[in-house]
C-alpha cells in the first residue's frame, strides 16, 4: 500500500522534513521508492520563480539529447543544481547516472509573449524531451515548469535520502510546498514515470488507492488533451481530471470533487444547483473515480488540497500549527513533523469534503 | 386397406406429435377445449379388444367404437407444442412431443405458396452464446476492497437523452466561485438501466400491456426503481396518455405512424410529459422487415387506438417519403422535439447491422446534438409477427456491434454523448442481470428487453420451435392475442407481480455484480472487468482472454 504526505509552510522547508514525514509511516508502505514535487521554491531557485526549471534523470547520452533539443528551441540555461550524491556501497537505490535540475530563460522569441503561449511551449518541450529520451530509457523528464522541482527514484526512501544527501538540512534546496510519496508502483511494471506525485502545467497530484475506473478515465482522457499521456499509473487519471476541470474548463476547485465523486442522484435532486450537478455527472461521467482513494493535489497558485473517494475507504489526516500545515495518510507522520501542535485541531476529512489550504495557510473545508 | 396418398399431411410431417394414452383418458374434454390452435380433436376410433369371460382362458375379440383425442393433420391448425393440453389434463394422458423428422418447413411452403410467417424468436439453434463465454473476472480484494452489496449504496441509473461534451456545457463561475448556467441543455432523464422493451398494444393483449404498465408504475411508485416502458408502435390508450403515469412511458413512433394521431390529439390533455420518444427505424429480430399485425389481431380497441379498419397492418420497412434516412430522422427529431418543446429526450432504435457504426457515427457527429439515445437491437430478440426467413436468417448479434459502437465513440472522444442501449436475446437464459451487466461493461449504458418480459408473464415459447405463434392471435396464454377467452387466461395482477418481483431480484443481482468489482455506479465501458474463455471472442471484444 502506499502512503502520501504533503507539507505547506509559510517558511521555506527542506525536503528532509518530507522524508521524516514519510519515514515514520514506513510500516504502511513498502519502502520501494521515494518521489516528491517541490513548489514555490526557495534557496538557489528563489530568484527565478518566473522561469521554467527542468527536472530530469538521465544517462550520459540522455543529457546530450536533451541539451540539443533545449538549445535548438532557444532555451538558455541560467542555474543548474546537481545534487551531491553519496554513492555509498550497500544503498538500496537504482540510481540514474545524472539528475538534472536546471532553470532556463525563455527563448528570445517568447520573452514578450503572454503566459498562455509560454505555458504551451513548456508543455510541448517537455513532451518532446520525453519522447526523445524514451528509446533505450535514456532519461525521464518529470517536470519543466516555473518554480517546480520533481525528484523520483526507485529504492529504499531512507537510502534515497542518503544518496541525494537530503537528510542534511541546508537552505539551498527548499520550498514552501512539498508533496511526497514512498512507493513505486507495485501493481504493474516498475516504471519511473509511474511513481506519483505527477505534475502537469503547475498541477500536481498524488494518491493513495486504486482507481477502478482507470480504463474509463484513460479512454476518455486520451482524447482530451495532448498532455494526457503515459497512464503508467491509475492515479495519473486524477491529475488529468484536475487539470481538465480546473484549467481547461476553468471551473473552481470545488467542482473537482463533483466530477470525481458525484453525489448520488437522489441527493442531487434536492439541490439548488441540481441542473449543474446533473450536467456535470452526465458530461463527465467518464472522469468519475471508483475504488478506494485519498488524493492530495497542488494547484499552480500553490493551493494544497485533499479529498477522498465517496466511501472514504482510505484514510487521511491534516494537522497544523501557525506556520505549517501537514497532510498525511497516517497521523504518525504528522506527529513526527509537528509534535507540539494542538492535535485537537487535526482534521479528518469526510467522504464529501474537500479541504484546501491557501498561501496564507487558511484551511477551508467545502462540503460537496 | 386405404390407398396411400403420400402427399396428404399427417402428424409425422408436423413439428410436434401428440402422445396420447387412451387408457388414462377420461374424456373430460379439457385438452380440446384448451387448445387455442384447434390442433386436437375428439374423434372415434375402431378398437379391437381381446377378452375372456369363462373360468378357463377362452380369448375372444370384439370391435367397438371408442372416443379418443387425436391430432389434427393440418398445416393451419397444427400443434405448436405449447403444452397447454398437458397442463390441463388431470390424468397425464396427453402431451406434445417434438418431431425431429418434421417436414413442416417444406410442406407449408409447398401447400401455401407463400412465405411462412410466425412470431417468437429465431429458431435456428446457435452456438454457445457470446455472453456465456464471458465472466466478470476482475475481483476487488486486498488494496481495492470489494463493496458490500447489502450495506453500501449503489447508483444504478442510466441516461436517456443527449449529453453534451464537457466543453460545451454552458456554465461559467460567478464571484462566489459557483457555476452558473447561462443556457439550456438538452433534456436527459436518468432511468433504470433496463427498459421494458417496446411491444405494441396491438401485438399484445390489453391485459398483458396493462400488466406491464402496472408493473412499471409499481416499480416507480412503490419500489423506487425508475423503470421505463416503451409503448411500441401503435399508440397508447388515451387513459394512460392523460394520466400521471405517462411520465414512465417512452412513446414509440415507427414507420407506420400508427397511433400518433391519438397521441397528438391527446397532447393538450397531458398532465405529464412522456419519459421519452423513441423513433423506431428497425428491429433486430427481423431487420429490413416492417411491423406486421395480422388482421386476426386487429380487434375493435386496436382499430380505435390506431385509427384503422380490421385488416393486415403493415408498417413499411423504412420511414418513407424522404430522401435519406438521415434526413428522415432529422425531420422526425425536429418535429418530436418541437412537439414537446424540447423537454422530452428523443432517441432512435435501429437493428444491429454490419453498418451500425456508420449510422452511429453520423448521429454522434451531428453538431445539433439531437439524438438522445441509440437503441441497438440485435438478433435473438422476439417479435409479434414476421416472415420466418427474416427471423431465422437475417440480423446481427448484439455484443460485438454494441462494442464497435462504443469503441467508435471512444476513438472520437465522444463516449457517453449518445447513450447506448442494447437488446437482442439478453436474458435468454433467464438471467438478465448478468447479461445486462456484461453489456454495460462492454459499453452499453443500459439494455431493453421484451421477450423476457413475456416469459415473466407466462409465455411458453422458446427458440427451439415451441409455440412462437404470436402472429396467429391465438396465444395460448393470453399474451399476444385479442381473443377475449384467451386474454382472460392472463391474470394482469399476477403478471405485474411477476415483473415487479423479477426486477427486484435483478436489482439485487446487479448489486451482487457491482460489489465484487468495487463500483458503486454502473461500470459503463469497464471492459477490464470482463474476461473470456474464448480467444476469438476476447480478441473481437478487446477483453482479456483466460483459460
Ligand atoms: S400442445 Fe398446445 S397446440 Fe399442441 S395440442 Fe396441446 S394445446 Fe394444442
Ligand atoms: S405463448 Fe403466446 S407469446 Fe409466447 S410464443 Fe406462444 S403465442 Fe407467442
PDB file of N, CA, C and O in Angstrom, chain B residues 229-289:
ATOM      1  N   UNK B 229     -41.042   2.063 -19.566  1.00  0.00           N
ATOM      2  CA  UNK B 229     -41.583   1.087 -20.506  1.00  0.00           C
ATOM      3  C   UNK B 229     -41.796   1.787 -21.835  1.00  0.00           C
ATOM      4  O   UNK B 229     -42.290   2.901 -21.881  1.00  0.00           O
ATOM      5  N   UNK B 230     -41.391   1.123 -22.893  1.00  0.00           N
ATOM      6  CA  UNK B 230     -41.613   1.711 -24.208  1.00  0.00           C
ATOM      7  C   UNK B 230     -42.931   1.196 -24.765  1.00  0.00           C
ATOM      8  O   UNK B 230     -43.243   0.008 -24.668  1.00  0.00           O
ATOM      9  N   UNK B 231     -43.697   2.093 -25.358  1.00  0.00           N
ATOM     10  CA  UNK B 231     -45.049   1.741 -25.786  1.00  0.00           C
ATOM     11  C   UNK B 231     -45.048   0.763 -26.956  1.00  0.00           C
ATOM     12  O   UNK B 231     -45.985   0.014 -27.145  1.00  0.00           O
ATOM     13  N   UNK B 232     -43.977   0.746 -27.750  1.00  0.00           N
ATOM     14  CA  UNK B 232     -44.052   0.026 -29.007  1.00  0.00           C
ATOM     15  C   UNK B 232     -44.876   0.851 -29.977  1.00  0.00           C
ATOM     16  O   UNK B 232     -45.552   1.806 -29.568  1.00  0.00           O
ATOM     17  N   UNK B 233     -44.803   0.478 -31.241  1.00  0.00           N
ATOM     18  CA  UNK B 233     -45.587   1.250 -32.212  1.00  0.00           C
ATOM     19  C   UNK B 233     -47.061   0.914 -32.060  1.00  0.00           C
ATOM     20  O   UNK B 233     -47.410  -0.195 -31.729  1.00  0.00           O
ATOM     21  N   UNK B 234     -47.873   1.880 -32.299  1.00  0.00           N
ATOM     22  CA  UNK B 234     -49.289   1.540 -32.330  1.00  0.00           C
ATOM     23  C   UNK B 234     -50.098   2.284 -31.323  1.00  0.00           C
ATOM     24  O   UNK B 234     -51.280   2.012 -31.126  1.00  0.00           O
ATOM     25  N   UNK B 235     -49.495   3.242 -30.663  1.00  0.00           N
ATOM     26  CA  UNK B 235     -50.285   4.114 -29.822  1.00  0.00           C
ATOM     27  C   UNK B 235     -50.474   3.608 -28.414  1.00  0.00           C
ATOM     28  O   UNK B 235     -50.034   2.516 -28.044  1.00  0.00           O
ATOM     29  N   UNK B 236     -51.123   4.432 -27.661  1.00  0.00           N
ATOM     30  CA  UNK B 236     -51.274   4.225 -26.226  1.00  0.00           C
ATOM     31  C   UNK B 236     -52.725   4.543 -25.895  1.00  0.00           C
ATOM     32  O   UNK B 236     -53.298   5.458 -26.480  1.00  0.00           O
ATOM     33  N   UNK B 237     -53.320   3.805 -24.959  1.00  0.00           N
ATOM     34  CA  UNK B 237     -54.692   4.140 -24.579  1.00  0.00           C
ATOM     35  C   UNK B 237     -54.773   5.576 -24.062  1.00  0.00           C
ATOM     36  O   UNK B 237     -53.880   6.034 -23.358  1.00  0.00           O
ATOM     37  N   UNK B 238     -55.859   6.233 -24.423  1.00  0.00           N
ATOM     38  CA  UNK B 238     -56.000   7.634 -24.031  1.00  0.00           C
ATOM     39  C   UNK B 238     -55.940   7.810 -22.515  1.00  0.00           C
ATOM     40  O   UNK B 238     -55.413   8.789 -22.001  1.00  0.00           O
ATOM     41  N   UNK B 239     -56.452   6.806 -21.828  1.00  0.00           N
ATOM     42  CA  UNK B 239     -56.470   6.870 -20.361  1.00  0.00           C
ATOM     43  C   UNK B 239     -55.045   7.039 -19.819  1.00  0.00           C
ATOM     44  O   UNK B 239     -54.797   7.807 -18.894  1.00  0.00           O
ATOM     45  N   UNK B 240     -54.122   6.310 -20.422  1.00  0.00           N
ATOM     46  CA  UNK B 240     -52.730   6.414 -19.958  1.00  0.00           C
ATOM     47  C   UNK B 240     -52.124   7.743 -20.396  1.00  0.00           C
ATOM     48  O   UNK B 240     -51.381   8.382 -19.652  1.00  0.00           O
ATOM     49  N   UNK B 241     -52.480   8.165 -21.618  1.00  0.00           N
ATOM     50  CA  UNK B 241     -51.916   9.424 -22.119  1.00  0.00           C
ATOM     51  C   UNK B 241     -52.283  10.592 -21.211  1.00  0.00           C
ATOM     52  O   UNK B 241     -51.534  11.549 -21.073  1.00  0.00           O
ATOM     53  N   UNK B 242     -53.459  10.484 -20.603  1.00  0.00           N
ATOM     54  CA  UNK B 242     -53.913  11.605 -19.777  1.00  0.00           C
ATOM     55  C   UNK B 242     -53.551  11.416 -18.316  1.00  0.00           C
ATOM     56  O   UNK B 242     -53.891  12.237 -17.476  1.00  0.00           O
ATOM     57  N   UNK B 243     -52.918  10.296 -17.994  1.00  0.00           N
ATOM     58  CA  UNK B 243     -52.665  10.036 -16.576  1.00  0.00           C
ATOM     59  C   UNK B 243     -51.265  10.485 -16.190  1.00  0.00           C
ATOM     60  O   UNK B 243     -50.424  10.759 -17.039  1.00  0.00           O
ATOM     61  N   UNK B 244     -51.017  10.500 -14.887  1.00  0.00           N
ATOM     62  CA  UNK B 244     -49.689  10.908 -14.414  1.00  0.00           C
ATOM     63  C   UNK B 244     -48.650   9.827 -14.726  1.00  0.00           C
ATOM     64  O   UNK B 244     -47.441  10.068 -14.645  1.00  0.00           O
ATOM     65  N   UNK B 245     -49.126   8.633 -15.066  1.00  0.00           N
ATOM     66  CA  UNK B 245     -48.178   7.552 -15.333  1.00  0.00           C
ATOM     67  C   UNK B 245     -47.516   7.661 -16.703  1.00  0.00           C
ATOM     68  O   UNK B 245     -46.622   6.885 -17.024  1.00  0.00           O
ATOM     69  N   UNK B 246     -47.984   8.628 -17.472  1.00  0.00           N
ATOM     70  CA  UNK B 246     -47.354   8.815 -18.779  1.00  0.00           C
ATOM     71  C   UNK B 246     -45.856   9.087 -18.623  1.00  0.00           C
ATOM     72  O   UNK B 246     -45.052   8.763 -19.486  1.00  0.00           O
ATOM     73  N   UNK B 247     -45.502   9.645 -17.484  1.00  0.00           N
ATOM     74  CA  UNK B 247     -44.087  10.001 -17.291  1.00  0.00           C
ATOM     75  C   UNK B 247     -43.186   8.751 -17.219  1.00  0.00           C
ATOM     76  O   UNK B 247     -41.969   8.866 -17.278  1.00  0.00           O
ATOM     77  N   UNK B 248     -43.784   7.598 -17.050  1.00  0.00           N
ATOM     78  CA  UNK B 248     -42.986   6.362 -17.030  1.00  0.00           C
ATOM     79  C   UNK B 248     -42.966   5.680 -18.399  1.00  0.00           C
ATOM     80  O   UNK B 248     -42.439   4.596 -18.545  1.00  0.00           O
ATOM     81  N   UNK B 249     -43.604   6.310 -19.381  1.00  0.00           N
ATOM     82  CA  UNK B 249     -43.758   5.656 -20.686  1.00  0.00           C
ATOM     83  C   UNK B 249     -42.933   6.355 -21.752  1.00  0.00           C
ATOM     84  O   UNK B 249     -42.963   7.578 -21.871  1.00  0.00           O
ATOM     85  N   UNK B 250     -42.207   5.560 -22.509  1.00  0.00           N
ATOM     86  CA  UNK B 250     -41.498   6.086 -23.670  1.00  0.00           C
ATOM     87  C   UNK B 250     -42.398   5.828 -24.876  1.00  0.00           C
ATOM     88  O   UNK B 250     -42.783   4.681 -25.127  1.00  0.00           O
ATOM     89  N   UNK B 251     -42.770   6.881 -25.573  1.00  0.00           N
ATOM     90  CA  UNK B 251     -43.665   6.709 -26.714  1.00  0.00           C
ATOM     91  C   UNK B 251     -42.855   6.379 -27.955  1.00  0.00           C
ATOM     92  O   UNK B 251     -41.851   7.027 -28.237  1.00  0.00           O
ATOM     93  N   UNK B 252     -43.319   5.365 -28.662  1.00  0.00           N
ATOM     94  CA  UNK B 252     -42.571   4.984 -29.860  1.00  0.00           C
ATOM     95  C   UNK B 252     -43.307   5.425 -31.128  1.00  0.00           C
ATOM     96  O   UNK B 252     -44.524   5.341 -31.207  1.00  0.00           O
ATOM     97  N   UNK B 253     -42.527   5.893 -32.078  1.00  0.00           N
ATOM     98  CA  UNK B 253     -43.095   6.192 -33.387  1.00  0.00           C
ATOM     99  C   UNK B 253     -42.329   5.334 -34.384  1.00  0.00           C
ATOM    100  O   UNK B 253     -41.099   5.288 -34.366  1.00  0.00           O
ATOM    101  N   UNK B 254     -43.060   4.600 -35.199  1.00  0.00           N
ATOM    102  CA  UNK B 254     -42.393   3.763 -36.186  1.00  0.00           C
ATOM    103  C   UNK B 254     -42.918   4.130 -37.561  1.00  0.00           C
ATOM    104  O   UNK B 254     -43.713   5.049 -37.719  1.00  0.00           O
ATOM    105  N   UNK B 255     -42.473   3.345 -38.539  1.00  0.00           N
ATOM    106  CA  UNK B 255     -42.724   3.765 -39.918  1.00  0.00           C
ATOM    107  C   UNK B 255     -44.199   3.764 -40.296  1.00  0.00           C
ATOM    108  O   UNK B 255     -44.615   4.450 -41.206  1.00  0.00           O
ATOM    109  N   UNK B 256     -45.032   3.015 -39.573  1.00  0.00           N
ATOM    110  CA  UNK B 256     -46.457   3.018 -39.877  1.00  0.00           C
ATOM    111  C   UNK B 256     -47.170   4.223 -39.287  1.00  0.00           C
ATOM    112  O   UNK B 256     -48.301   4.518 -39.644  1.00  0.00           O
ATOM    113  N   UNK B 257     -46.503   4.894 -38.361  1.00  0.00           N
ATOM    114  CA  UNK B 257     -47.064   6.066 -37.676  1.00  0.00           C
ATOM    115  C   UNK B 257     -48.395   5.728 -37.012  1.00  0.00           C
ATOM    116  O   UNK B 257     -49.223   6.593 -36.805  1.00  0.00           O
ATOM    117  N   UNK B 258     -48.625   4.442 -36.690  1.00  0.00           N
ATOM    118  CA  UNK B 258     -49.883   4.055 -36.082  1.00  0.00           C
ATOM    119  C   UNK B 258     -50.025   4.683 -34.706  1.00  0.00           C
ATOM    120  O   UNK B 258     -49.092   4.673 -33.912  1.00  0.00           O
ATOM    121  N   UNK B 259     -51.187   5.173 -34.424  1.00  0.00           N
ATOM    122  CA  UNK B 259     -51.474   5.667 -33.088  1.00  0.00           C
ATOM    123  C   UNK B 259     -51.038   7.089 -32.824  1.00  0.00           C
ATOM    124  O   UNK B 259     -51.361   7.655 -31.789  1.00  0.00           O
ATOM    125  N   UNK B 260     -50.320   7.693 -33.763  1.00  0.00           N
ATOM    126  CA  UNK B 260     -49.798   9.023 -33.475  1.00  0.00           C
ATOM    127  C   UNK B 260     -50.855  10.100 -33.532  1.00  0.00           C
ATOM    128  O   UNK B 260     -50.736  11.124 -32.872  1.00  0.00           O
ATOM    129  N   UNK B 261     -51.887   9.804 -34.281  1.00  0.00           N
ATOM    130  CA  UNK B 261     -52.985  10.749 -34.328  1.00  0.00           C
ATOM    131  C   UNK B 261     -53.562  10.930 -32.927  1.00  0.00           C
ATOM    132  O   UNK B 261     -53.758  12.036 -32.431  1.00  0.00           O
ATOM    133  N   UNK B 262     -53.789   9.788 -32.289  1.00  0.00           N
ATOM    134  CA  UNK B 262     -54.379   9.827 -30.959  1.00  0.00           C
ATOM    135  C   UNK B 262     -53.428  10.497 -29.958  1.00  0.00           C
ATOM    136  O   UNK B 262     -53.856  11.282 -29.111  1.00  0.00           O
ATOM    137  N   UNK B 263     -52.141  10.214 -30.098  1.00  0.00           N
ATOM    138  CA  UNK B 263     -51.183  10.850 -29.188  1.00  0.00           C
ATOM    139  C   UNK B 263     -51.186  12.367 -29.409  1.00  0.00           C
ATOM    140  O   UNK B 263     -51.235  13.152 -28.464  1.00  0.00           O
ATOM    141  N   UNK B 264     -51.172  12.746 -30.693  1.00  0.00           N
ATOM    142  CA  UNK B 264     -51.134  14.174 -30.998  1.00  0.00           C
ATOM    143  C   UNK B 264     -52.381  14.879 -30.468  1.00  0.00           C
ATOM    144  O   UNK B 264     -52.294  15.944 -29.858  1.00  0.00           O
ATOM    145  N   UNK B 265     -53.534  14.230 -30.658  1.00  0.00           N
ATOM    146  CA  UNK B 265     -54.757  14.922 -30.214  1.00  0.00           C
ATOM    147  C   UNK B 265     -54.872  14.895 -28.688  1.00  0.00           C
ATOM    148  O   UNK B 265     -55.632  15.662 -28.117  1.00  0.00           O
ATOM    149  N   UNK B 266     -54.123  14.010 -28.020  1.00  0.00           N
ATOM    150  CA  UNK B 266     -54.194  13.970 -26.559  1.00  0.00           C
ATOM    151  C   UNK B 266     -53.261  14.987 -25.912  1.00  0.00           C
ATOM    152  O   UNK B 266     -53.320  15.219 -24.706  1.00  0.00           O
ATOM    153  N   UNK B 267     -52.362  15.538 -26.708  1.00  0.00           N
ATOM    154  CA  UNK B 267     -51.339  16.395 -26.115  1.00  0.00           C
ATOM    155  C   UNK B 267     -51.891  17.513 -25.222  1.00  0.00           C
ATOM    156  O   UNK B 267     -51.374  17.746 -24.137  1.00  0.00           O
ATOM    157  N   UNK B 268     -52.975  18.175 -25.656  1.00  0.00           N
ATOM    158  CA  UNK B 268     -53.468  19.254 -24.782  1.00  0.00           C
ATOM    159  C   UNK B 268     -53.919  18.740 -23.419  1.00  0.00           C
ATOM    160  O   UNK B 268     -53.935  19.499 -22.458  1.00  0.00           O
ATOM    161  N   UNK B 269     -54.276  17.454 -23.339  1.00  0.00           N
ATOM    162  CA  UNK B 269     -54.775  16.917 -22.071  1.00  0.00           C
ATOM    163  C   UNK B 269     -53.684  16.252 -21.235  1.00  0.00           C
ATOM    164  O   UNK B 269     -53.961  15.706 -20.168  1.00  0.00           O
ATOM    165  N   UNK B 270     -52.468  16.251 -21.728  1.00  0.00           N
ATOM    166  CA  UNK B 270     -51.413  15.544 -20.984  1.00  0.00           C
ATOM    167  C   UNK B 270     -51.025  16.355 -19.753  1.00  0.00           C
ATOM    168  O   UNK B 270     -50.759  17.544 -19.843  1.00  0.00           O
ATOM    169  N   UNK B 271     -50.984  15.674 -18.606  1.00  0.00           N
ATOM    170  CA  UNK B 271     -50.565  16.400 -17.403  1.00  0.00           C
ATOM    171  C   UNK B 271     -49.102  16.126 -17.090  1.00  0.00           C
ATOM    172  O   UNK B 271     -48.509  16.763 -16.239  1.00  0.00           O
ATOM    173  N   UNK B 272     -48.532  15.162 -17.774  1.00  0.00           N
ATOM    174  CA  UNK B 272     -47.111  14.867 -17.607  1.00  0.00           C
ATOM    175  C   UNK B 272     -46.515  14.696 -18.990  1.00  0.00           C
ATOM    176  O   UNK B 272     -47.205  14.285 -19.922  1.00  0.00           O
ATOM    177  N   UNK B 273     -45.217  14.959 -19.091  1.00  0.00           N
ATOM    178  CA  UNK B 273     -44.527  14.640 -20.334  1.00  0.00           C
ATOM    179  C   UNK B 273     -44.235  13.149 -20.347  1.00  0.00           C
ATOM    180  O   UNK B 273     -44.007  12.549 -19.297  1.00  0.00           O
ATOM    181  N   UNK B 274     -44.183  12.553 -21.526  1.00  0.00           N
ATOM    182  CA  UNK B 274     -43.728  11.155 -21.566  1.00  0.00           C
ATOM    183  C   UNK B 274     -42.245  11.084 -21.189  1.00  0.00           C
ATOM    184  O   UNK B 274     -41.545  12.096 -21.194  1.00  0.00           O
ATOM    185  N   UNK B 275     -41.784   9.869 -20.857  1.00  0.00           N
ATOM    186  CA  UNK B 275     -40.387   9.705 -20.427  1.00  0.00           C
ATOM    187  C   UNK B 275     -39.423   9.929 -21.573  1.00  0.00           C
ATOM    188  O   UNK B 275     -38.244  10.206 -21.359  1.00  0.00           O
ATOM    189  N   UNK B 276     -39.919   9.796 -22.788  1.00  0.00           N
ATOM    190  CA  UNK B 276     -39.045   9.970 -23.932  1.00  0.00           C
ATOM    191  C   UNK B 276     -39.792   9.571 -25.188  1.00  0.00           C
ATOM    192  O   UNK B 276     -40.912   9.048 -25.123  1.00  0.00           O
ATOM    193  N   UNK B 277     -39.164   9.862 -26.310  1.00  0.00           N
ATOM    194  CA  UNK B 277     -39.727   9.442 -27.591  1.00  0.00           C
ATOM    195  C   UNK B 277     -38.695   8.520 -28.232  1.00  0.00           C
ATOM    196  O   UNK B 277     -37.503   8.794 -28.188  1.00  0.00           O
ATOM    197  N   UNK B 278     -39.175   7.424 -28.791  1.00  0.00           N
ATOM    198  CA  UNK B 278     -38.248   6.527 -29.483  1.00  0.00           C
ATOM    199  C   UNK B 278     -38.714   6.389 -30.929  1.00  0.00           C
ATOM    200  O   UNK B 278     -39.845   5.967 -31.185  1.00  0.00           O
ATOM    201  N   UNK B 279     -37.848   6.778 -31.830  1.00  0.00           N
ATOM    202  CA  UNK B 279     -38.177   6.633 -33.238  1.00  0.00           C
ATOM    203  C   UNK B 279     -37.609   5.296 -33.695  1.00  0.00           C
ATOM    204  O   UNK B 279     -36.401   5.066 -33.643  1.00  0.00           O
ATOM    205  N   UNK B 280     -38.505   4.411 -34.109  1.00  0.00           N
ATOM    206  CA  UNK B 280     -38.036   3.071 -34.476  1.00  0.00           C
ATOM    207  C   UNK B 280     -37.757   3.020 -35.970  1.00  0.00           C
ATOM    208  O   UNK B 280     -38.636   3.240 -36.787  1.00  0.00           O
ATOM    209  N   UNK B 281     -36.501   2.715 -36.272  1.00  0.00           N
ATOM    210  CA  UNK B 281     -36.109   2.575 -37.669  1.00  0.00           C
ATOM    211  C   UNK B 281     -36.073   1.092 -38.031  1.00  0.00           C
ATOM    212  O   UNK B 281     -36.415   0.705 -39.131  1.00  0.00           O
ATOM    213  N   UNK B 282     -35.639   0.277 -37.112  1.00  0.00           N
ATOM    214  CA  UNK B 282     -35.542  -1.144 -37.420  1.00  0.00           C
ATOM    215  C   UNK B 282     -35.616  -1.970 -36.165  1.00  0.00           C
ATOM    216  O   UNK B 282     -35.529  -1.457 -35.047  1.00  0.00           O
ATOM    217  N   UNK B 283     -35.798  -3.261 -36.369  1.00  0.00           N
ATOM    218  CA  UNK B 283     -35.946  -4.188 -35.249  1.00  0.00           C
ATOM    219  C   UNK B 283     -34.994  -5.357 -35.455  1.00  0.00           C
ATOM    220  O   UNK B 283     -34.887  -5.884 -36.564  1.00  0.00           O
ATOM    221  N   UNK B 284     -34.311  -5.735 -34.395  1.00  0.00           N
ATOM    222  CA  UNK B 284     -33.253  -6.732 -34.516  1.00  0.00           C
ATOM    223  C   UNK B 284     -33.708  -8.106 -34.913  1.00  0.00           C
ATOM    224  O   UNK B 284     -33.011  -8.840 -35.604  1.00  0.00           O
ATOM    225  N   UNK B 285     -34.930  -8.482 -34.508  1.00  0.00           N
ATOM    226  CA  UNK B 285     -35.384  -9.839 -34.779  1.00  0.00           C
ATOM    227  C   UNK B 285     -35.691 -10.039 -36.257  1.00  0.00           C
ATOM    228  O   UNK B 285     -35.685 -11.149 -36.756  1.00  0.00           O
ATOM    229  N   UNK B 286     -36.009  -8.947 -36.947  1.00  0.00           N
ATOM    230  CA  UNK B 286     -36.373  -9.074 -38.366  1.00  0.00           C
ATOM    231  C   UNK B 286     -35.921  -7.822 -39.113  1.00  0.00           C
ATOM    232  O   UNK B 286     -36.750  -7.059 -39.617  1.00  0.00           O
ATOM    233  N   UNK B 287     -34.609  -7.608 -39.142  1.00  0.00           N
ATOM    234  CA  UNK B 287     -34.139  -6.381 -39.777  1.00  0.00           C
ATOM    235  C   UNK B 287     -34.603  -6.306 -41.230  1.00  0.00           C
ATOM    236  O   UNK B 287     -34.662  -7.310 -41.923  1.00  0.00           O
ATOM    237  N   UNK B 288     -34.948  -5.116 -41.645  1.00  0.00           N
ATOM    238  CA  UNK B 288     -35.372  -4.938 -43.028  1.00  0.00           C
ATOM    239  C   UNK B 288     -36.836  -5.223 -43.231  1.00  0.00           C
ATOM    240  O   UNK B 288     -37.386  -4.965 -44.286  1.00  0.00           O
ATOM    241  N   UNK B 289     -37.480  -5.770 -42.207  1.00  0.00           N
ATOM    242  CA  UNK B 289     -38.900  -6.066 -42.295  1.00  0.00           C
ATOM    243  C   UNK B 289     -39.641  -5.044 -41.461  1.00  0.00           C
ATOM    244  O   UNK B 289     -39.226  -4.734 -40.353  1.00  0.00           O
TER     245      UNK B 289
END
